[in-house]
């Protein structure tokens, strides 16, 4: 209404003046008819199969790049070079347009799609052992994707763009199948194997000795920090603070001998900390930033010097000489060591992060995503009340990851995280406290004024520096070419997964623990290093022994009551169809086969390398549906031992025995894969 006040826009400030912009005439678009006939016509037009043979072979799109506003490529030369794939190229161009839709993309995105089509057509016309040469999208299968992946890795080894080319081709095919999946020339949506990884360099796991050393170092630091921070207030209450001119000399050198003073260095440190706490009970987190920086500083000492026997001076000297950490592996020194008794430092907090990272197997980003309150990440376990499930998320994908832990274990993930939460929330009333941040710590005093903040949170970019300091303190060797070795998060995660595999977890169980969408992601990225290869070598030996056992007790049915020669003689010389059916009926009784299956067995099509096949169009070996499309014949003769369609005749037994002997010989002469 004209007299009604205009509603304020979101985030507009009250009382703020707005600049009136001149109104422009709105573009008028004719409304489309919404009667049932028009709606049905538009619905039919959206689902109508395009004329693929009439598709223009020119790719032309608008881009984001102002220097290259238009991407244009002509694929006519490619179609002329491979005329038998012209229709497939036109289908792929339609899939590209469906994938990109009307939203402009980057120039490189269109370039990757164009190169993906060119590489795919080159692959189809290479010497790859394809089951059949596809002429349209409906002929593509899971096996085609696997072979294309292998061709890219072999033909263009080390090329960083392999991943993008494969991905954009797959997206184009999937977009076409989702839109027109009911067409006989498009086919249903098929499962595609994962493409080449972002980098072909395998992320090697750390040796088992290194992992054990890391866990031991974490526990050593964690036990020390828990003991000192938990008992700080109690021990502080038992220590008497210094008094001006009381005649007590501080000892900053010997922890055993009192020398001229009546105190050891440890006793001097506790009395100095009691003095500091008595003089400034809120220092530093309860003070303003500038005041906390000046407290117990050299400038303050010069301004209010009270002599060598003042309580303030002796406390400052003792605190400046103290350290925090196990003997020879100190985490902080001086006033920062005093702060470490009640607030985390970067060095004292990192062992907790690393310990959680090792025990959960999560990415670093998932560990750092844990926040306050911790209860928002914890759910009770439905199986055992003593266990709980801790959840976090991957920031890049938003996927949840979980870890099951024991509530009662003193150094389990649950108790460790609860301790960190307890120590951090002690300072929730501080003006410097960071709400919601679990991994927050007090940096060294020299940085307070430079950064303008006192408490700060751990970031993934600073983790390498913390890990380098951790490795140096504990003298843990990490074989690398870097001048200052650091812990790589991906290598660490691969090490944890290899250790889990060594404990007996399957690759499918690891997939669930890591929160991967499919098992191939787990296998490609975390099951391909030296440690995993060693485990695979052991499994290969077991598989070889099992393979020999399978041949000795063949899974396929053994035709003991009839031979292939007897079946052929049963129908030889019989021309009458009815009489032939009668003889076939007598022949199939002992084998429990149909007459069509017996006829198929006697034909050359029914013969394989060793076994005979009753129905090559419907194999039953595991995973057959991925590699053999509907209506295609199975040619994977090495899978016959796992297929119910296979049948062994007596004539093939010598070849079975020869195959067993060959396998025994190969086990002895073929080295384990490295």
XYZ file of C-alpha atoms in Angstrom:
674
model
C 0.000 0.000 0.000
C 1.132 3.555 -0.729
C 0.749 4.784 2.865
C 2.571 1.825 4.447
C 6.184 2.332 5.600
C 8.863 0.555 3.625
C 10.162 -2.607 5.322
C 13.887 -2.304 6.218
C 16.281 -4.551 4.360
C 18.218 -7.278 6.190
C 21.310 -6.053 8.089
C 20.283 -2.388 7.531
C 21.190 -0.091 10.433
C 18.432 1.835 12.138
C 18.536 5.510 11.364
C 20.956 5.093 8.498
C 20.281 7.176 5.464
C 19.830 5.427 2.181
C 20.572 6.807 -1.226
C 17.615 6.743 -3.557
C 18.551 5.200 -6.863
C 16.570 6.029 -9.954
C 14.019 3.387 -10.763
C 14.417 1.485 -13.998
C 11.678 -0.027 -16.026
C 11.403 -3.736 -15.306
C 11.667 -6.116 -18.205
C 8.317 -7.631 -19.004
C 8.305 -11.295 -19.961
C 5.210 -12.874 -21.338
C 3.829 -15.420 -18.901
C 3.779 -18.974 -20.178
C 0.397 -20.680 -20.255
C -0.166 -23.013 -17.329
C -3.038 -25.066 -18.677
C -2.661 -28.881 -18.501
C -1.923 -29.202 -22.208
C 0.882 -26.606 -22.125
C 2.385 -28.074 -18.964
C 2.382 -31.544 -20.490
C 3.954 -30.211 -23.686
C 6.794 -28.510 -21.785
C 7.320 -31.621 -19.670
C 7.559 -33.753 -22.783
C 9.992 -31.292 -24.359
C 12.290 -31.467 -21.329
C 12.438 -35.265 -21.433
C 12.595 -35.567 -25.226
C 15.745 -37.287 -26.426
C 17.885 -34.877 -28.459
C 18.892 -35.641 -32.025
C 22.469 -36.622 -31.311
C 23.385 -37.009 -34.969
C 22.414 -33.367 -35.592
C 24.515 -31.932 -32.745
C 27.074 -29.359 -33.842
C 30.663 -30.463 -33.275
C 31.735 -27.026 -32.011
C 32.099 -26.311 -28.281
C 31.366 -22.660 -27.514
C 30.800 -21.289 -24.007
C 31.080 -17.998 -22.126
C 33.762 -17.917 -19.428
C 34.593 -15.942 -16.289
C 37.897 -14.749 -17.697
C 37.619 -11.206 -19.131
C 40.749 -11.815 -21.215
C 39.238 -14.986 -22.674
C 35.498 -14.350 -22.551
C 34.615 -17.140 -25.007
C 35.846 -20.723 -25.199
C 35.507 -22.229 -28.674
C 36.784 -25.570 -29.960
C 35.912 -27.467 -33.131
C 35.855 -31.275 -32.867
C 35.098 -31.867 -36.546
C 38.670 -32.969 -37.244
C 38.451 -35.508 -34.419
C 35.160 -36.867 -35.756
C 36.589 -37.079 -39.293
C 39.639 -38.965 -38.008
C 37.422 -41.488 -36.205
C 34.125 -41.569 -38.118
C 32.936 -44.677 -36.263
C 32.938 -42.582 -33.060
C 31.216 -39.472 -34.455
C 27.922 -40.362 -32.762
C 29.689 -40.952 -29.423
C 31.470 -37.583 -29.685
C 28.153 -35.852 -30.296
C 26.671 -37.597 -27.256
C 29.583 -36.468 -25.101
C 29.108 -32.873 -26.269
C 25.473 -33.039 -25.156
C 26.616 -34.400 -21.797
C 29.088 -31.531 -21.422
C 26.354 -28.972 -22.077
C 24.086 -30.684 -19.522
C 26.863 -30.700 -16.935
C 27.762 -27.030 -17.356
C 24.132 -25.933 -17.937
C 23.810 -22.158 -18.406
C 26.159 -21.013 -15.646
C 29.486 -19.658 -16.957
C 32.571 -21.505 -15.761
C 36.285 -20.918 -15.851
C 38.117 -21.224 -19.148
C 40.151 -24.147 -17.807
C 36.982 -26.111 -16.977
C 35.858 -26.084 -20.605
C 39.412 -26.820 -21.704
C 39.524 -29.894 -19.454
C 36.221 -31.152 -20.867
C 37.480 -30.730 -24.422
C 40.763 -32.506 -23.698
C 38.908 -35.212 -21.787
C 36.864 -36.070 -24.884
C 39.960 -36.058 -27.099
C 41.867 -38.348 -24.730
C 38.913 -40.704 -24.368
C 38.496 -41.101 -28.136
C 42.250 -41.657 -28.470
C 42.003 -44.342 -25.782
C 39.143 -46.119 -27.567
C 41.252 -46.284 -30.732
C 44.427 -47.456 -28.987
C 45.656 -51.005 -28.481
C 43.806 -51.430 -25.170
C 42.161 -54.893 -24.851
C 38.551 -53.698 -24.903
C 35.816 -56.320 -24.703
C 33.972 -54.464 -27.447
C 34.427 -51.130 -29.200
C 31.721 -48.783 -27.846
C 29.808 -46.769 -30.408
C 27.511 -44.918 -27.981
C 27.262 -44.132 -24.285
C 25.139 -47.221 -23.621
C 28.133 -49.421 -24.519
C 30.313 -47.939 -21.751
C 30.823 -49.894 -18.530
C 32.794 -49.969 -15.296
C 35.548 -51.906 -17.061
C 35.821 -49.132 -19.669
C 36.487 -46.596 -16.923
C 39.141 -48.804 -15.339
C 40.904 -49.287 -18.660
C 40.744 -45.547 -19.420
C 42.287 -44.823 -16.033
C 45.105 -47.299 -16.698
C 45.668 -45.842 -20.177
C 46.023 -42.308 -18.783
C 48.532 -43.468 -16.178
C 50.597 -45.363 -18.744
C 50.335 -43.028 -21.736
C 50.665 -39.751 -19.812
C 52.496 -40.756 -16.657
C 53.145 -37.847 -14.328
C 50.709 -35.465 -16.033
C 48.935 -33.488 -13.322
C 45.818 -32.868 -15.444
C 44.889 -36.560 -15.707
C 42.571 -36.227 -12.745
C 40.654 -33.289 -14.242
C 40.340 -34.830 -17.699
C 38.976 -38.059 -16.269
C 36.637 -36.229 -13.888
C 35.078 -33.941 -16.508
C 34.536 -36.827 -18.922
C 32.842 -38.833 -16.179
C 30.656 -35.853 -15.230
C 29.539 -35.426 -18.845
C 28.588 -39.102 -19.159
C 26.753 -39.150 -15.820
C 24.860 -35.944 -16.653
C 23.683 -37.474 -19.931
C 22.659 -40.756 -18.294
C 20.763 -39.007 -15.507
C 18.857 -36.875 -18.016
C 18.139 -39.488 -20.705
C 18.834 -42.769 -18.934
C 15.863 -44.571 -20.463
C 17.144 -44.333 -24.028
C 18.701 -47.442 -25.640
C 21.610 -45.338 -26.969
C 22.329 -43.761 -23.569
C 21.698 -46.591 -21.144
C 21.211 -46.461 -17.374
C 23.479 -44.675 -14.934
C 26.583 -46.804 -14.401
C 29.085 -46.845 -11.570
C 32.408 -45.271 -12.477
C 35.684 -46.180 -10.780
C 37.619 -43.420 -8.998
C 39.891 -41.454 -11.267
C 43.584 -40.695 -11.033
C 44.686 -39.117 -7.780
C 45.705 -35.483 -7.506
C 49.319 -36.539 -7.233
C 50.785 -39.826 -8.292
C 53.355 -39.707 -5.508
C 52.391 -42.228 -2.858
C 52.145 -40.912 0.692
C 54.417 -43.333 2.520
C 53.646 -44.259 6.104
C 56.141 -43.838 8.907
C 57.965 -46.948 10.158
C 56.420 -48.803 13.066
C 59.275 -47.755 15.350
C 58.562 -44.089 14.583
C 54.867 -44.504 15.362
C 55.687 -46.214 18.664
C 58.117 -43.414 19.524
C 55.466 -40.781 18.759
C 52.882 -42.495 20.943
C 55.381 -42.883 23.781
C 56.437 -39.234 23.543
C 52.805 -38.091 23.547
C 52.031 -40.137 26.650
C 55.130 -38.835 28.423
C 54.140 -35.215 27.787
C 50.450 -35.796 28.502
C 51.124 -37.493 31.834
C 53.453 -34.670 32.857
C 51.010 -31.926 31.849
C 48.029 -33.619 33.520
C 49.989 -34.085 36.744
C 51.296 -30.503 36.880
C 48.104 -28.721 35.836
C 45.813 -30.851 37.999
C 47.868 -30.421 41.180
C 48.951 -26.807 40.636
C 46.537 -25.097 43.026
C 47.018 -27.762 45.718
C 50.817 -27.541 45.612
C 50.641 -23.780 45.434
C 48.661 -23.771 48.682
C 51.357 -25.810 50.425
C 54.163 -23.427 49.384
C 54.860 -20.362 51.536
C 55.374 -17.145 49.541
C 58.460 -15.010 50.053
C 58.377 -12.090 52.449
C 60.501 -8.967 52.087
C 63.835 -9.258 53.885
C 63.068 -12.713 55.342
C 66.655 -13.843 54.678
C 65.710 -16.804 52.452
C 67.981 -17.125 49.409
C 66.640 -18.592 46.181
C 68.392 -21.514 44.513
C 68.166 -21.562 40.726
C 70.857 -24.149 39.983
C 70.590 -27.368 41.984
C 67.468 -29.452 42.438
C 69.159 -31.641 45.103
C 71.614 -29.487 47.081
C 70.584 -26.419 48.996
C 74.030 -24.767 48.954
C 73.987 -21.550 50.993
C 70.218 -21.252 50.877
C 67.830 -23.499 52.703
C 65.903 -24.337 49.509
C 66.423 -26.545 46.495
C 65.678 -25.137 43.059
C 62.301 -26.922 42.986
C 61.359 -25.474 46.362
C 62.504 -22.039 45.207
C 60.320 -22.305 42.107
C 57.190 -23.232 44.058
C 57.727 -20.475 46.606
C 58.354 -18.020 43.758
C 55.141 -19.095 42.014
C 53.258 -18.789 45.299
C 54.659 -15.276 45.687
C 53.650 -14.295 42.144
C 50.168 -15.732 42.658
C 49.856 -13.911 45.983
C 50.900 -10.554 44.496
C 48.999 -10.887 41.179
C 46.330 -13.610 41.508
C 44.720 -12.718 38.154
C 47.957 -12.542 36.164
C 47.913 -12.790 33.197
C 44.498 -13.847 31.846
C 42.491 -11.717 34.245
C 44.328 -8.494 33.363
C 44.168 -6.142 30.400
C 46.682 -6.958 27.704
C 49.114 -4.086 28.354
C 49.051 -4.498 32.139
C 49.655 -8.251 31.869
C 52.603 -7.615 29.564
C 54.219 -5.137 31.968
C 53.770 -7.368 35.050
C 57.082 -8.952 36.142
C 58.792 -7.314 33.181
C 62.249 -5.736 33.125
C 60.686 -2.283 32.834
C 58.602 -2.874 35.951
C 61.661 -4.187 37.806
C 63.623 -1.030 37.004
C 60.760 1.260 37.920
C 60.030 -0.317 41.320
C 63.371 -1.817 42.366
C 63.232 -2.705 46.065
C 66.525 -4.492 46.560
C 67.805 -8.015 46.271
C 65.864 -9.222 49.326
C 62.445 -8.071 48.151
C 59.863 -10.823 47.642
C 59.026 -9.480 44.196
C 62.650 -9.497 43.034
C 63.438 -12.975 44.319
C 60.239 -14.377 42.808
C 61.073 -12.830 39.461
C 64.618 -14.269 39.461
C 63.410 -17.755 40.363
C 60.630 -17.727 37.760
C 62.991 -16.525 35.048
C 65.201 -19.584 35.644
C 62.464 -22.243 35.842
C 61.374 -24.678 33.136
C 58.235 -26.703 32.427
C 58.481 -30.224 31.046
C 60.200 -33.563 31.632
C 63.889 -33.462 32.430
C 65.833 -32.659 29.260
C 62.587 -32.257 27.240
C 61.338 -28.922 28.517
C 58.350 -27.327 26.777
C 58.710 -23.757 28.028
C 61.025 -21.597 30.120
C 60.866 -18.520 32.316
C 57.535 -16.822 32.871
C 56.000 -18.966 30.124
C 56.843 -22.013 32.261
C 54.885 -20.438 35.134
C 51.897 -19.863 32.837
C 52.070 -23.481 31.626
C 51.064 -24.705 35.093
C 47.508 -23.367 34.631
C 47.168 -22.537 30.900
C 48.189 -24.495 27.829
C 51.116 -23.360 25.733
C 51.612 -24.414 22.121
C 54.214 -26.990 23.166
C 52.076 -28.482 25.950
C 48.878 -28.570 23.872
C 50.323 -30.148 20.721
C 50.893 -33.620 22.308
C 47.148 -33.794 23.010
C 46.328 -32.934 19.383
C 48.816 -35.478 18.070
C 47.563 -38.154 20.472
C 43.954 -37.649 19.346
C 45.084 -37.643 15.727
C 46.901 -40.970 16.127
C 44.133 -42.712 18.062
C 41.236 -41.591 15.873
C 42.961 -41.690 12.490
C 41.160 -38.462 11.541
C 42.399 -35.736 9.284
C 44.006 -32.799 11.048
C 41.064 -30.589 10.084
C 38.660 -33.023 11.770
C 40.671 -32.947 15.008
C 40.835 -29.145 14.978
C 37.069 -28.998 14.289
C 36.316 -30.201 17.826
C 34.811 -27.284 19.723
C 33.265 -26.232 23.011
C 31.121 -27.523 24.581
C 32.516 -30.993 24.012
C 29.134 -32.587 24.745
C 27.944 -31.425 21.332
C 30.413 -33.906 19.788
C 29.665 -36.886 22.062
C 26.870 -39.446 21.907
C 26.316 -42.480 24.132
C 27.152 -45.884 22.726
C 24.092 -48.118 22.347
C 26.055 -51.340 22.813
C 28.105 -50.611 25.933
C 27.421 -47.861 28.449
C 31.139 -47.574 29.198
C 31.788 -46.442 25.627
C 30.793 -43.346 23.702
C 30.952 -42.079 20.120
C 32.865 -38.872 19.414
C 31.884 -37.038 16.234
C 33.626 -34.401 14.196
C 33.462 -33.246 10.595
C 35.584 -32.633 7.532
C 35.419 -28.926 6.797
C 36.050 -29.364 3.061
C 33.173 -31.794 2.475
C 31.012 -31.400 5.561
C 31.032 -35.167 6.124
C 30.897 -36.513 9.660
C 33.597 -38.754 11.104
C 33.291 -40.767 14.300
C 35.439 -42.607 16.810
C 34.351 -45.087 19.479
C 36.237 -44.721 22.744
C 36.123 -46.008 26.310
C 34.962 -43.514 28.909
C 36.909 -45.261 31.682
C 40.295 -45.556 29.985
C 42.587 -43.028 31.743
C 44.412 -42.146 28.534
C 41.662 -42.789 26.030
C 40.508 -40.114 23.619
C 37.460 -39.315 25.754
C 39.386 -38.654 28.974
C 42.120 -36.735 27.173
C 39.608 -34.426 25.496
C 37.732 -33.951 28.760
C 40.935 -32.826 30.455
C 41.633 -30.296 27.708
C 38.073 -28.991 28.004
C 38.371 -28.698 31.793
C 41.640 -26.769 31.675
C 40.468 -24.450 28.886
C 37.092 -23.610 30.441
C 38.831 -22.608 33.678
C 39.465 -19.274 32.005
C 35.970 -18.791 30.571
C 35.555 -15.629 32.690
C 38.702 -14.079 31.217
C 38.193 -11.181 28.787
C 40.667 -12.916 26.477
C 38.772 -16.238 26.376
C 37.767 -17.496 22.918
C 34.228 -18.927 23.134
C 33.704 -22.228 21.342
C 37.426 -22.860 20.765
C 38.652 -26.114 22.322
C 42.245 -25.885 21.097
C 43.202 -22.459 22.497
C 46.474 -21.698 24.227
C 48.585 -18.917 25.684
C 51.461 -17.965 23.348
C 54.816 -16.733 24.603
C 54.724 -13.379 26.359
C 56.812 -11.596 23.730
C 54.018 -12.026 21.167
C 51.148 -10.558 23.169
C 51.636 -6.949 22.146
C 52.688 -7.863 18.605
C 49.513 -9.821 17.884
C 47.220 -7.734 20.064
C 45.759 -10.832 21.689
C 46.603 -13.105 24.580
C 44.795 -16.394 23.909
C 44.909 -17.810 20.408
C 43.591 -20.969 18.740
C 45.567 -23.652 16.958
C 45.531 -23.424 13.161
C 46.512 -26.084 10.662
C 49.208 -23.826 9.230
C 51.075 -23.693 12.551
C 50.977 -27.459 13.175
C 54.184 -28.204 11.181
C 56.143 -25.789 13.404
C 54.749 -27.386 16.568
C 55.530 -30.871 15.263
C 59.110 -29.891 14.411
C 59.627 -28.643 17.968
C 58.045 -31.830 19.324
C 60.355 -34.070 17.267
C 63.409 -32.077 18.335
C 62.522 -32.208 22.037
C 62.104 -35.994 22.008
C 64.910 -36.675 19.490
C 62.622 -38.758 17.272
C 64.292 -39.393 13.897
C 62.159 -38.846 10.806
C 63.956 -39.747 7.611
C 63.358 -36.860 5.233
C 65.358 -34.480 3.074
C 64.037 -31.433 4.926
C 66.498 -29.438 6.993
C 64.045 -29.383 9.896
C 61.815 -32.479 9.813
C 58.108 -32.086 10.519
C 55.243 -34.540 10.878
C 53.127 -34.745 7.733
C 49.459 -35.220 8.573
C 48.739 -37.408 5.566
C 51.722 -39.681 6.226
C 50.672 -39.905 9.844
C 47.149 -40.900 8.878
C 48.451 -43.481 6.420
C 50.613 -44.898 9.218
C 47.594 -45.237 11.487
C 45.542 -46.967 8.793
C 48.398 -49.377 8.038
C 48.591 -50.225 11.735
C 44.855 -50.876 11.757
C 45.155 -53.150 8.746
C 47.935 -55.010 10.532
C 45.582 -55.504 13.489
C 43.083 -57.237 11.214
C 40.650 -54.514 10.128
C 39.351 -54.883 6.599
C 39.422 -52.135 3.998
C 35.628 -51.803 4.309
C 35.879 -51.223 8.057
C 38.559 -48.594 7.473
C 36.275 -46.855 4.995
C 33.648 -46.357 7.695
C 36.199 -45.195 10.256
C 37.620 -42.594 7.874
C 34.257 -41.361 6.608
C 34.981 -42.038 2.936
C 32.140 -42.166 0.420
C 33.369 -45.394 -1.184
C 35.955 -48.040 -0.497
C 37.993 -47.089 -3.570
C 38.925 -43.757 -1.972
C 40.328 -45.578 1.050
C 42.181 -48.069 -1.119
C 43.722 -45.494 -3.479
C 44.848 -42.905 -0.922
C 45.577 -44.906 2.239
C 46.369 -48.454 1.149
C 49.183 -48.023 -1.355
C 52.349 -47.289 0.610
C 55.283 -49.506 1.584
C 53.640 -50.680 4.799
C 50.435 -51.575 2.995
C 52.433 -53.317 0.265
C 54.132 -55.454 2.885
C 50.740 -56.502 4.213
C 49.554 -57.172 0.674
C 52.591 -59.383 0.079
C 51.545 -61.497 3.029
C 47.975 -61.605 1.763
C 49.152 -62.512 -1.742
C 51.010 -65.505 -0.339
C 47.846 -66.594 1.426
C 45.816 -66.045 -1.744
C 48.279 -68.110 -3.749
C 47.941 -70.965 -1.310
C 44.169 -70.575 -1.369
C 44.241 -70.444 -5.174
C 46.058 -73.770 -5.271
C 43.565 -75.165 -2.778
C 40.707 -73.944 -4.982
C 42.152 -75.783 -7.944
C 42.615 -78.918 -5.886
C 38.983 -78.698 -4.728
C 37.517 -76.921 -7.758
C 34.416 -74.844 -7.111
C 32.930 -75.707 -10.514
C 30.863 -78.859 -10.840
C 32.740 -81.919 -12.052
C 30.848 -83.993 -14.585
C 31.691 -87.483 -13.303
C 28.825 -89.406 -14.878
C 29.214 -88.081 -18.421
C 32.096 -86.845 -20.508
C 32.060 -84.302 -23.281
C 32.805 -87.070 -25.784
C 29.802 -89.060 -24.540
C 27.549 -86.058 -24.983
C 28.752 -85.570 -28.541
C 28.230 -89.241 -29.370
C 24.725 -89.052 -27.928
C 23.580 -86.766 -30.723
C 25.977 -87.877 -33.489
C 24.247 -89.378 -36.487
C 20.835 -88.267 -35.314
C 19.079 -86.073 -37.800
C 15.536 -86.208 -36.523
C 14.902 -83.337 -34.116
C 12.586 -85.314 -31.856
C 14.997 -88.241 -31.555
C 17.812 -85.758 -30.826
C 15.802 -84.198 -28.007
C 15.203 -87.641 -26.515
C 18.910 -88.427 -26.470
C 19.732 -85.023 -25.069
C 17.183 -85.606 -22.345
C 18.930 -88.833 -21.357
C 22.295 -87.069 -21.383
C 21.284 -84.135 -19.194
C 19.763 -86.224 -16.396
C 23.028 -86.987 -14.521
C 24.216 -83.361 -14.834
C 20.896 -81.731 -13.945
C 21.117 -79.505 -17.016
C 18.525 -78.356 -19.479
C 18.633 -79.500 -23.088
C 19.620 -76.004 -24.215
C 22.549 -76.022 -21.799
C 23.737 -79.404 -23.065
C 23.558 -78.144 -26.640
C 25.481 -75.025 -25.612
C 28.193 -77.105 -23.917
C 28.812 -79.123 -27.056
C 29.199 -76.031 -29.214
C 32.564 -74.256 -29.596
C 31.056 -71.210 -27.885
C 30.606 -73.175 -24.667
C 34.271 -74.118 -24.391
C 36.765 -72.015 -22.404
C 40.401 -72.530 -21.441
C 39.745 -75.347 -18.956
C 36.120 -75.244 -17.895
C 32.968 -75.406 -19.969
C 30.327 -72.725 -19.501
C 26.591 -73.351 -19.310
C 25.597 -69.682 -19.638
C 28.239 -67.065 -20.473
C 25.585 -64.326 -20.554
C 24.883 -64.597 -16.827
C 28.141 -65.137 -14.877
C 27.916 -65.401 -11.094
C 31.493 -64.695 -9.983
C 31.821 -61.783 -7.506
C 31.688 -58.360 -9.161
C 30.675 -59.743 -12.566
C 28.011 -57.068 -13.036
C 30.698 -54.344 -13.039
C 32.771 -55.868 -15.827
C 30.199 -57.739 -17.941
C 27.323 -55.613 -19.196
C 23.859 -57.027 -19.730
C 23.678 -59.000 -22.958
C 27.460 -59.398 -23.276
C 29.331 -62.679 -23.086
C 31.764 -63.242 -20.227
C 35.356 -63.626 -21.417
C 37.043 -63.585 -18.016
C 38.276 -67.176 -18.065
C 40.366 -66.613 -14.947
C 37.104 -66.209 -12.988
C 35.675 -69.624 -13.899
C 36.775 -71.149 -10.603
C 34.476 -68.689 -8.782
C 31.463 -69.058 -11.096
C 28.530 -71.444 -10.731
C 28.125 -71.573 -14.518
C 31.421 -73.418 -14.991
C 31.508 -77.171 -15.551
C 34.549 -79.460 -15.628
C 34.629 -82.549 -17.842
C 37.021 -85.423 -17.394
C 38.891 -84.419 -20.531
C 39.983 -81.184 -18.793
C 41.425 -82.819 -15.670
C 44.982 -83.107 -17.091
C 44.958 -79.375 -17.805
C 43.715 -78.703 -14.259
C 46.617 -80.728 -12.867
C 49.052 -78.880 -15.136
C 47.644 -75.558 -13.948
C 48.160 -76.576 -10.300
C 51.767 -77.501 -11.009
C 52.359 -74.176 -12.792
C 50.946 -72.257 -9.843
C 53.204 -74.135 -7.442
C 56.210 -73.287 -9.608
C 55.226 -69.622 -9.935
C 54.993 -69.208 -6.179
C 58.652 -70.148 -5.915
C 60.087 -68.117 -8.784
C 58.002 -64.908 -8.779
C 59.252 -62.397 -6.165
C 56.830 -60.500 -3.983
C 55.682 -57.181 -5.501
C 57.481 -54.160 -4.129
